[in-house]
């Protein structure tokens, strides 16, 4: 009886999944910390989008949570961690939903546009969260002060997507089981 109940409670993540998520987390941590000298430019948003497009919400969100918590332990943990997780969770969710649309999967130009737009979406969502957490009364002036940094984030996403769009999906299909 016990043996059958153990068989039914299997995880949705294989050992191979866990290992690959750990390796991607390490790559994201290195990527984010390596580019910290350039404000808002890092490869993690692009990697989260690509994982979510190809492997779905669960794997993309797990990667985002592990990356943000690990890097924020190093860079500084605070209330902003929650706004980052909220913003990246939303981007991962949208990416995984767009990944179900065959035309979006085929057209890399649409993915590049989405990656660029994700930089602005991240900034908008973190500003929304900041307003709630810190009690900021004037949302639009607060948000508009950060648009330049959102442009840097969006441009970085675009460039990283161009660089990684032929590499990461091949790695996913070669080393990562469904």
Tab-separated table of C-alpha atoms in Angstrom:
chain	number	residue	atom	x	y	z
A	1	UNK	CA	0.000	0.000	0.000
A	2	UNK	CA	2.743	2.437	0.937
A	3	UNK	CA	4.646	1.641	-2.242
A	4	UNK	CA	1.672	2.571	-4.462
A	5	UNK	CA	1.052	5.863	-2.655
A	6	UNK	CA	4.698	6.822	-3.124
A	7	UNK	CA	4.486	6.151	-6.857
A	8	UNK	CA	1.442	8.415	-7.214
A	9	UNK	CA	3.170	11.371	-5.530
A	10	UNK	CA	5.819	11.923	-8.163
A	11	UNK	CA	7.151	15.357	-8.974
A	12	UNK	CA	6.551	17.225	-12.207
A	13	UNK	CA	10.266	17.996	-12.277
A	14	UNK	CA	12.704	15.277	-13.219
A	15	UNK	CA	16.242	15.142	-11.850
A	16	UNK	CA	17.368	16.407	-15.246
A	17	UNK	CA	14.947	19.370	-14.933
A	18	UNK	CA	16.259	20.247	-11.489
A	19	UNK	CA	19.870	20.056	-12.654
A	20	UNK	CA	19.197	22.208	-15.708
A	21	UNK	CA	17.280	24.785	-13.634
A	22	UNK	CA	20.219	24.871	-11.199
A	23	UNK	CA	22.670	25.453	-14.061
A	24	UNK	CA	20.472	28.164	-15.587
A	25	UNK	CA	20.105	29.793	-12.173
A	26	UNK	CA	23.882	29.871	-11.830
A	27	UNK	CA	24.189	31.381	-15.319
A	28	UNK	CA	21.556	34.007	-14.472
A	29	UNK	CA	23.270	34.895	-11.192
A	30	UNK	CA	26.608	35.300	-12.970
A	31	UNK	CA	24.947	37.267	-15.779
A	32	UNK	CA	23.134	39.639	-13.440
A	33	UNK	CA	26.124	40.277	-11.198
A	34	UNK	CA	28.536	40.625	-14.144
A	35	UNK	CA	26.477	43.414	-15.692
A	36	UNK	CA	25.531	45.240	-12.492
A	37	UNK	CA	27.793	48.156	-13.443
A	38	UNK	CA	25.365	48.985	-16.293
A	39	UNK	CA	22.027	50.065	-14.736
A	40	UNK	CA	19.127	47.742	-15.568
A	41	UNK	CA	21.055	45.782	-18.210
A	42	UNK	CA	21.362	42.055	-17.555
A	43	UNK	CA	20.526	38.870	-19.441
A	44	UNK	CA	18.083	37.461	-16.893
A	45	UNK	CA	14.871	38.876	-18.361
A	46	UNK	CA	15.758	37.388	-21.740
A	47	UNK	CA	16.572	34.006	-20.203
A	48	UNK	CA	13.328	34.008	-18.187
A	49	UNK	CA	11.375	34.779	-21.378
A	50	UNK	CA	13.098	32.044	-23.376
A	51	UNK	CA	12.625	29.417	-20.673
A	52	UNK	CA	8.951	30.355	-20.288
A	53	UNK	CA	8.334	30.332	-24.041
A	54	UNK	CA	9.936	26.926	-24.451
A	55	UNK	CA	9.297	25.170	-21.132
A	56	UNK	CA	6.272	26.875	-19.604
A	57	UNK	CA	5.342	28.933	-16.587
A	58	UNK	CA	6.451	26.551	-13.814
A	59	UNK	CA	10.050	26.255	-14.935
A	60	UNK	CA	10.301	29.933	-15.887
A	61	UNK	CA	8.877	31.129	-12.578
A	62	UNK	CA	11.064	28.777	-10.543
A	63	UNK	CA	14.122	30.075	-12.398
A	64	UNK	CA	13.047	33.680	-11.777
A	65	UNK	CA	12.462	33.132	-8.051
A	66	UNK	CA	15.767	31.320	-7.543
A	67	UNK	CA	17.680	33.944	-9.519
A	68	UNK	CA	16.145	36.985	-7.832
A	69	UNK	CA	16.480	35.626	-4.307
A	70	UNK	CA	20.064	34.461	-4.889
A	71	UNK	CA	21.227	37.691	-6.502
A	72	UNK	CA	19.391	39.864	-3.981
A	73	UNK	CA	21.155	38.055	-1.147
A	74	UNK	CA	24.356	39.331	-2.744
A	75	UNK	CA	23.166	42.732	-4.040
A	76	UNK	CA	20.720	43.596	-1.290
A	77	UNK	CA	17.459	42.117	-0.064
A	78	UNK	CA	14.542	44.374	0.736
A	79	UNK	CA	10.915	45.132	-0.079
A	80	UNK	CA	11.914	45.638	-3.734
A	81	UNK	CA	12.481	41.885	-3.937
A	82	UNK	CA	8.714	41.402	-3.817
A	83	UNK	CA	8.123	43.916	-6.607
A	84	UNK	CA	10.823	42.242	-8.717
A	85	UNK	CA	9.214	38.825	-8.185
A	86	UNK	CA	5.795	40.252	-9.052
A	87	UNK	CA	7.100	41.893	-12.238
A	88	UNK	CA	9.119	38.877	-13.353
A	89	UNK	CA	6.220	36.557	-12.484
A	90	UNK	CA	3.983	38.592	-14.771
A	91	UNK	CA	6.552	38.563	-17.597
A	92	UNK	CA	7.032	34.804	-17.178
A	93	UNK	CA	3.261	34.262	-17.245
A	94	UNK	CA	2.848	36.347	-20.410
A	95	UNK	CA	5.807	34.574	-22.016
A	96	UNK	CA	4.395	31.142	-21.259
A	97	UNK	CA	0.995	32.152	-22.659
A	98	UNK	CA	2.590	33.582	-25.812
A	99	UNK	CA	4.610	30.374	-26.118
A	100	UNK	CA	1.350	28.522	-26.748
A	101	UNK	CA	0.711	30.565	-29.896
A	102	UNK	CA	2.385	28.839	-32.871
A	103	UNK	CA	2.894	32.048	-34.874
A	104	UNK	CA	4.628	33.681	-31.905
A	105	UNK	CA	6.923	30.658	-31.570
A	106	UNK	CA	7.852	30.833	-35.275
A	107	UNK	CA	8.441	34.572	-35.622
A	108	UNK	CA	11.602	35.657	-33.832
A	109	UNK	CA	10.800	39.283	-34.639
A	110	UNK	CA	7.682	39.089	-32.439
A	111	UNK	CA	9.783	37.596	-29.649
A	112	UNK	CA	12.316	40.424	-29.996
A	113	UNK	CA	9.537	43.018	-29.774
A	114	UNK	CA	8.143	41.290	-26.690
A	115	UNK	CA	11.607	41.132	-25.065
A	116	UNK	CA	12.055	44.860	-25.724
A	117	UNK	CA	8.594	45.641	-24.337
A	118	UNK	CA	9.269	43.480	-21.283
A	119	UNK	CA	11.857	46.035	-20.156
A	120	UNK	CA	9.172	48.711	-19.980
A	121	UNK	CA	6.628	46.304	-18.481
A	122	UNK	CA	9.093	45.377	-15.735
A	123	UNK	CA	9.648	49.050	-14.894
A	124	UNK	CA	5.927	49.818	-14.870
A	125	UNK	CA	5.059	46.829	-12.665
A	126	UNK	CA	7.866	47.489	-10.180
A	127	UNK	CA	6.776	51.128	-9.984
A	128	UNK	CA	3.211	49.960	-9.241
A	129	UNK	CA	4.514	47.716	-6.482
A	130	UNK	CA	6.798	50.424	-5.100
A	131	UNK	CA	3.881	52.855	-4.867
A	132	UNK	CA	1.969	50.330	-2.758
A	133	UNK	CA	4.905	49.251	-0.580
A	134	UNK	CA	6.393	52.690	0.087
A	135	UNK	CA	3.152	54.696	0.075
A	136	UNK	CA	4.191	56.982	-2.775
A	137	UNK	CA	1.285	59.284	-3.550
A	138	UNK	CA	2.273	60.517	-7.028
A	139	UNK	CA	2.571	57.469	-9.283
A	140	UNK	CA	3.201	59.093	-12.677
A	141	UNK	CA	6.069	61.387	-11.664
A	142	UNK	CA	7.654	58.451	-9.824
A	143	UNK	CA	7.222	56.142	-12.807
A	144	UNK	CA	8.377	58.665	-15.416
A	145	UNK	CA	11.637	59.254	-13.520
A	146	UNK	CA	12.536	55.640	-14.253
A	147	UNK	CA	11.643	55.488	-17.965
A	148	UNK	CA	15.275	56.057	-18.992
A	149	UNK	CA	16.271	52.986	-16.972
A	150	UNK	CA	13.399	51.041	-18.538
A	151	UNK	CA	14.789	51.997	-21.943
A	152	UNK	CA	18.189	50.616	-20.882
A	153	UNK	CA	16.488	47.414	-19.679
A	154	UNK	CA	14.500	47.103	-22.925
A	155	UNK	CA	17.560	47.707	-25.100
A	156	UNK	CA	19.574	45.181	-23.100
A	157	UNK	CA	16.776	42.621	-23.472
A	158	UNK	CA	16.732	43.167	-27.223
A	159	UNK	CA	20.493	42.740	-27.558
A	160	UNK	CA	20.639	39.695	-25.271
A	161	UNK	CA	17.711	38.130	-27.128
A	162	UNK	CA	19.525	38.611	-30.426
A	163	UNK	CA	22.635	36.991	-28.963
A	164	UNK	CA	20.867	34.083	-27.239
A	165	UNK	CA	17.953	33.274	-29.573
A	166	UNK	CA	19.909	30.743	-31.591
A	167	UNK	CA	21.787	29.227	-28.634
A	168	UNK	CA	19.360	28.711	-25.742
A	169	UNK	CA	16.467	26.994	-27.566
A	170	UNK	CA	18.925	24.453	-29.012
A	171	UNK	CA	20.301	23.797	-25.528
A	172	UNK	CA	16.761	23.365	-24.218
A	173	UNK	CA	15.859	20.828	-26.876
A	174	UNK	CA	19.140	18.937	-26.562
A	175	UNK	CA	19.546	18.737	-22.791
A	176	UNK	CA	16.149	19.451	-21.235
A	177	UNK	CA	13.401	16.817	-21.309
A	178	UNK	CA	9.757	17.874	-21.292
